[in-house]
Amino acid sequence: MNNDTVSHSTIVYKDFICIAGNGAVINRDDYMKGWAHGYDALLYKSFVMRNELIRIMGNTALVRAETFYTYTDNGKEVSGTTVYTDTYIKLDGRWWCIQAQLTPKN
């Protein structure tokens, strides 16, 4: 995991939204700003993805997985688990992520 917004932006659709674990709806610009600084290796002790499942139905795909993480926030260690689902569509031969939804498990 890194803060590579250049590579990540090649799959994030122009009208992308993310529904955060607290219910906030985040537009593409704000999501990409968060991606640019949100996964600093100096803050994360661990970030593991498990139980990945990809389902393709025509020009739509659902990507689901669990993330297990530990990071430092203002000197305090935070650990948790999140289940996420990313929705992709295929347009003109390219896959684009149009929505992400994060659900905390703990």
JSON list of C-alpha atoms in Angstrom, two decimals:
[
{"chain": "A", "resi": 1, "resn": "MET", "atom": "CA", "xyz": [0.00, 0.00, 0.00]},
{"chain": "A", "resi": 2, "resn": "ASN", "atom": "CA", "xyz": [1.31, 3.42, -0.84]},
{"chain": "A", "resi": 3, "resn": "ASN", "atom": "CA", "xyz": [0.19, 6.93, -1.68]},
{"chain": "A", "resi": 4, "resn": "ASP", "atom": "CA", "xyz": [0.53, 6.49, -5.46]},
{"chain": "A", "resi": 5, "resn": "THR", "atom": "CA", "xyz": [-2.29, 8.77, -6.59]},
{"chain": "A", "resi": 6, "resn": "VAL", "atom": "CA", "xyz": [-1.07, 8.79, -10.20]},
{"chain": "A", "resi": 7, "resn": "SER", "atom": "CA", "xyz": [-1.57, 5.03, -10.64]},
{"chain": "A", "resi": 8, "resn": "HIS", "atom": "CA", "xyz": [-4.69, 4.92, -8.49]},
{"chain": "A", "resi": 9, "resn": "SER", "atom": "CA", "xyz": [-6.38, 7.74, -10.41]},
{"chain": "A", "resi": 10, "resn": "THR", "atom": "CA", "xyz": [-6.18, 5.69, -13.63]},
{"chain": "A", "resi": 11, "resn": "ILE", "atom": "CA", "xyz": [-8.95, 3.39, -12.32]},
{"chain": "A", "resi": 12, "resn": "VAL", "atom": "CA", "xyz": [-11.06, 5.87, -10.30]},
{"chain": "A", "resi": 13, "resn": "TYR", "atom": "CA", "xyz": [-13.94, 7.13, -12.44]},
{"chain": "A", "resi": 14, "resn": "LYS", "atom": "CA", "xyz": [-14.58, 10.88, -12.80]},
{"chain": "A", "resi": 15, "resn": "ASP", "atom": "CA", "xyz": [-17.93, 10.64, -10.95]},
{"chain": "A", "resi": 16, "resn": "PHE", "atom": "CA", "xyz": [-16.62, 8.22, -8.29]},
{"chain": "A", "resi": 17, "resn": "ILE", "atom": "CA", "xyz": [-17.95, 8.36, -4.73]},
{"chain": "A", "resi": 18, "resn": "CYS", "atom": "CA", "xyz": [-16.84, 6.64, -1.56]},
{"chain": "A", "resi": 19, "resn": "ILE", "atom": "CA", "xyz": [-19.19, 5.90, 1.31]},
{"chain": "A", "resi": 20, "resn": "ALA", "atom": "CA", "xyz": [-16.99, 5.95, 4.40]},
{"chain": "A", "resi": 21, "resn": "GLY", "atom": "CA", "xyz": [-17.47, 3.79, 7.48]},
{"chain": "A", "resi": 22, "resn": "ASN", "atom": "CA", "xyz": [-19.17, 6.71, 9.25]},
{"chain": "A", "resi": 23, "resn": "GLY", "atom": "CA", "xyz": [-21.66, 7.16, 6.40]},
{"chain": "A", "resi": 24, "resn": "ALA", "atom": "CA", "xyz": [-19.99, 10.22, 4.88]},
{"chain": "A", "resi": 25, "resn": "VAL", "atom": "CA", "xyz": [-20.20, 10.48, 1.10]},
{"chain": "A", "resi": 26, "resn": "ILE", "atom": "CA", "xyz": [-16.81, 11.48, -0.32]},
{"chain": "A", "resi": 27, "resn": "ASN", "atom": "CA", "xyz": [-16.39, 12.76, -3.87]},
{"chain": "A", "resi": 28, "resn": "ARG", "atom": "CA", "xyz": [-13.50, 11.81, -6.14]},
{"chain": "A", "resi": 29, "resn": "ASP", "atom": "CA", "xyz": [-11.38, 14.91, -5.47]},
{"chain": "A", "resi": 30, "resn": "ASP", "atom": "CA", "xyz": [-11.57, 14.56, -1.69]},
{"chain": "A", "resi": 31, "resn": "TYR", "atom": "CA", "xyz": [-11.02, 10.80, -1.91]},
{"chain": "A", "resi": 32, "resn": "MET", "atom": "CA", "xyz": [-7.87, 11.27, -3.99]},
{"chain": "A", "resi": 33, "resn": "LYS", "atom": "CA", "xyz": [-6.58, 13.93, -1.55]},
{"chain": "A", "resi": 34, "resn": "GLY", "atom": "CA", "xyz": [-7.05, 11.42, 1.26]},
{"chain": "A", "resi": 35, "resn": "TRP", "atom": "CA", "xyz": [-5.32, 8.71, -0.76]},
{"chain": "A", "resi": 36, "resn": "ALA", "atom": "CA", "xyz": [-2.33, 11.02, -1.29]},
{"chain": "A", "resi": 37, "resn": "HIS", "atom": "CA", "xyz": [-1.65, 11.27, 2.44]},
{"chain": "A", "resi": 38, "resn": "GLY", "atom": "CA", "xyz": [-3.74, 8.61, 4.15]},
{"chain": "A", "resi": 39, "resn": "TYR", "atom": "CA", "xyz": [-1.49, 5.57, 3.82]},
{"chain": "A", "resi": 40, "resn": "ASP", "atom": "CA", "xyz": [1.87, 6.83, 5.04]},
{"chain": "A", "resi": 41, "resn": "ALA", "atom": "CA", "xyz": [4.10, 3.84, 5.77]},
{"chain": "A", "resi": 42, "resn": "LEU", "atom": "CA", "xyz": [5.48, 5.69, 8.80]},
{"chain": "A", "resi": 43, "resn": "LEU", "atom": "CA", "xyz": [2.01, 5.67, 10.39]},
{"chain": "A", "resi": 44, "resn": "TYR", "atom": "CA", "xyz": [0.91, 2.15, 9.44]},
{"chain": "A", "resi": 45, "resn": "LYS", "atom": "CA", "xyz": [2.39, -0.78, 11.35]},
{"chain": "A", "resi": 46, "resn": "SER", "atom": "CA", "xyz": [0.33, -3.24, 9.30]},
{"chain": "A", "resi": 47, "resn": "PHE", "atom": "CA", "xyz": [-2.28, -3.32, 6.55]},
{"chain": "A", "resi": 48, "resn": "VAL", "atom": "CA", "xyz": [-3.45, -6.74, 5.38]},
{"chain": "A", "resi": 49, "resn": "MET", "atom": "CA", "xyz": [-6.19, -7.67, 2.92]},
{"chain": "A", "resi": 50, "resn": "ARG", "atom": "CA", "xyz": [-7.94, -11.06, 3.18]},
{"chain": "A", "resi": 51, "resn": "ASN", "atom": "CA", "xyz": [-10.98, -12.90, 1.90]},
{"chain": "A", "resi": 52, "resn": "GLU", "atom": "CA", "xyz": [-10.92, -11.20, -1.47]},
{"chain": "A", "resi": 53, "resn": "LEU", "atom": "CA", "xyz": [-13.82, -11.98, -3.77]},
{"chain": "A", "resi": 54, "resn": "ILE", "atom": "CA", "xyz": [-14.31, -10.65, -7.30]},
{"chain": "A", "resi": 55, "resn": "ARG", "atom": "CA", "xyz": [-17.59, -11.14, -9.15]},
{"chain": "A", "resi": 56, "resn": "ILE", "atom": "CA", "xyz": [-17.94, -10.10, -12.77]},
{"chain": "A", "resi": 57, "resn": "MET", "atom": "CA", "xyz": [-21.41, -9.75, -14.28]},
{"chain": "A", "resi": 58, "resn": "GLY", "atom": "CA", "xyz": [-21.14, -8.47, -17.83]},
{"chain": "A", "resi": 59, "resn": "ASN", "atom": "CA", "xyz": [-19.77, -4.92, -17.70]},
{"chain": "A", "resi": 60, "resn": "THR", "atom": "CA", "xyz": [-20.08, -4.69, -13.91]},
{"chain": "A", "resi": 61, "resn": "ALA", "atom": "CA", "xyz": [-17.77, -6.11, -11.26]},
{"chain": "A", "resi": 62, "resn": "LEU", "atom": "CA", "xyz": [-17.88, -6.20, -7.47]},
{"chain": "A", "resi": 63, "resn": "VAL", "atom": "CA", "xyz": [-14.62, -6.44, -5.53]},
{"chain": "A", "resi": 64, "resn": "ARG", "atom": "CA", "xyz": [-14.94, -7.32, -1.86]},
{"chain": "A", "resi": 65, "resn": "ALA", "atom": "CA", "xyz": [-12.34, -7.92, 0.84]},
{"chain": "A", "resi": 66, "resn": "GLU", "atom": "CA", "xyz": [-11.54, -7.43, 4.50]},
{"chain": "A", "resi": 67, "resn": "THR", "atom": "CA", "xyz": [-8.74, -5.15, 5.64]},
{"chain": "A", "resi": 68, "resn": "PHE", "atom": "CA", "xyz": [-6.96, -5.60, 8.95]},
{"chain": "A", "resi": 69, "resn": "TYR", "atom": "CA", "xyz": [-4.93, -2.58, 10.00]},
{"chain": "A", "resi": 70, "resn": "THR", "atom": "CA", "xyz": [-2.89, -1.00, 12.76]},
{"chain": "A", "resi": 71, "resn": "TYR", "atom": "CA", "xyz": [-1.75, 2.62, 12.55]},
{"chain": "A", "resi": 72, "resn": "THR", "atom": "CA", "xyz": [-0.73, 5.50, 14.78]},
{"chain": "A", "resi": 73, "resn": "ASP", "atom": "CA", "xyz": [-3.02, 8.53, 15.15]},
{"chain": "A", "resi": 74, "resn": "ASN", "atom": "CA", "xyz": [-1.61, 11.40, 17.23]},
{"chain": "A", "resi": 75, "resn": "GLY", "atom": "CA", "xyz": [0.64, 8.98, 19.09]},
{"chain": "A", "resi": 76, "resn": "LYS", "atom": "CA", "xyz": [-2.16, 6.48, 19.82]},
{"chain": "A", "resi": 77, "resn": "GLU", "atom": "CA", "xyz": [-2.21, 3.03, 18.22]},
{"chain": "A", "resi": 78, "resn": "VAL", "atom": "CA", "xyz": [-5.46, 2.19, 16.42]},
{"chain": "A", "resi": 79, "resn": "SER", "atom": "CA", "xyz": [-6.38, -1.30, 15.15]},
{"chain": "A", "resi": 80, "resn": "GLY", "atom": "CA", "xyz": [-9.45, -2.47, 13.32]},
{"chain": "A", "resi": 81, "resn": "THR", "atom": "CA", "xyz": [-11.08, -4.43, 10.56]},
{"chain": "A", "resi": 82, "resn": "THR", "atom": "CA", "xyz": [-13.08, -3.09, 7.63]},
{"chain": "A", "resi": 83, "resn": "VAL", "atom": "CA", "xyz": [-15.06, -4.87, 4.94]},
{"chain": "A", "resi": 84, "resn": "TYR", "atom": "CA", "xyz": [-15.17, -3.00, 1.67]},
{"chain": "A", "resi": 85, "resn": "THR", "atom": "CA", "xyz": [-16.97, -3.38, -1.63]},
{"chain": "A", "resi": 86, "resn": "ASP", "atom": "CA", "xyz": [-15.76, -1.58, -4.75]},
{"chain": "A", "resi": 87, "resn": "THR", "atom": "CA", "xyz": [-18.08, -1.38, -7.75]},
{"chain": "A", "resi": 88, "resn": "TYR", "atom": "CA", "xyz": [-16.49, -1.31, -11.21]},
{"chain": "A", "resi": 89, "resn": "ILE", "atom": "CA", "xyz": [-17.96, -0.73, -14.65]},
{"chain": "A", "resi": 90, "resn": "LYS", "atom": "CA", "xyz": [-16.38, -1.48, -18.00]},
{"chain": "A", "resi": 91, "resn": "LEU", "atom": "CA", "xyz": [-16.55, 1.44, -20.45]},
{"chain": "A", "resi": 92, "resn": "ASP", "atom": "CA", "xyz": [-14.87, 1.40, -23.85]},
{"chain": "A", "resi": 93, "resn": "GLY", "atom": "CA", "xyz": [-12.80, -1.64, -22.88]},
{"chain": "A", "resi": 94, "resn": "ARG", "atom": "CA", "xyz": [-11.53, -0.16, -19.57]},
{"chain": "A", "resi": 95, "resn": "TRP", "atom": "CA", "xyz": [-12.52, -0.98, -16.00]},
{"chain": "A", "resi": 96, "resn": "TRP", "atom": "CA", "xyz": [-13.36, 1.99, -13.76]},
{"chain": "A", "resi": 97, "resn": "CYS", "atom": "CA", "xyz": [-14.12, 2.04, -10.05]},
{"chain": "A", "resi": 98, "resn": "ILE", "atom": "CA", "xyz": [-17.31, 4.07, -9.66]},
{"chain": "A", "resi": 99, "resn": "GLN", "atom": "CA", "xyz": [-18.02, 3.52, -5.97]},
{"chain": "A", "resi": 100, "resn": "ALA", "atom": "CA", "xyz": [-16.40, 2.23, -2.80]},
{"chain": "A", "resi": 101, "resn": "GLN", "atom": "CA", "xyz": [-18.21, 1.39, 0.42]},
{"chain": "A", "resi": 102, "resn": "LEU", "atom": "CA", "xyz": [-16.39, 0.78, 3.70]},
{"chain": "A", "resi": 103, "resn": "THR", "atom": "CA", "xyz": [-17.99, -0.92, 6.69]},
{"chain": "A", "resi": 104, "resn": "PRO", "atom": "CA", "xyz": [-16.14, -1.20, 10.01]},
{"chain": "A", "resi": 105, "resn": "LYS", "atom": "CA", "xyz": [-16.38, -4.60, 11.70]},
{"chain": "A", "resi": 106, "resn": "ASN", "atom": "CA", "xyz": [-15.32, -3.60, 15.19]}
]
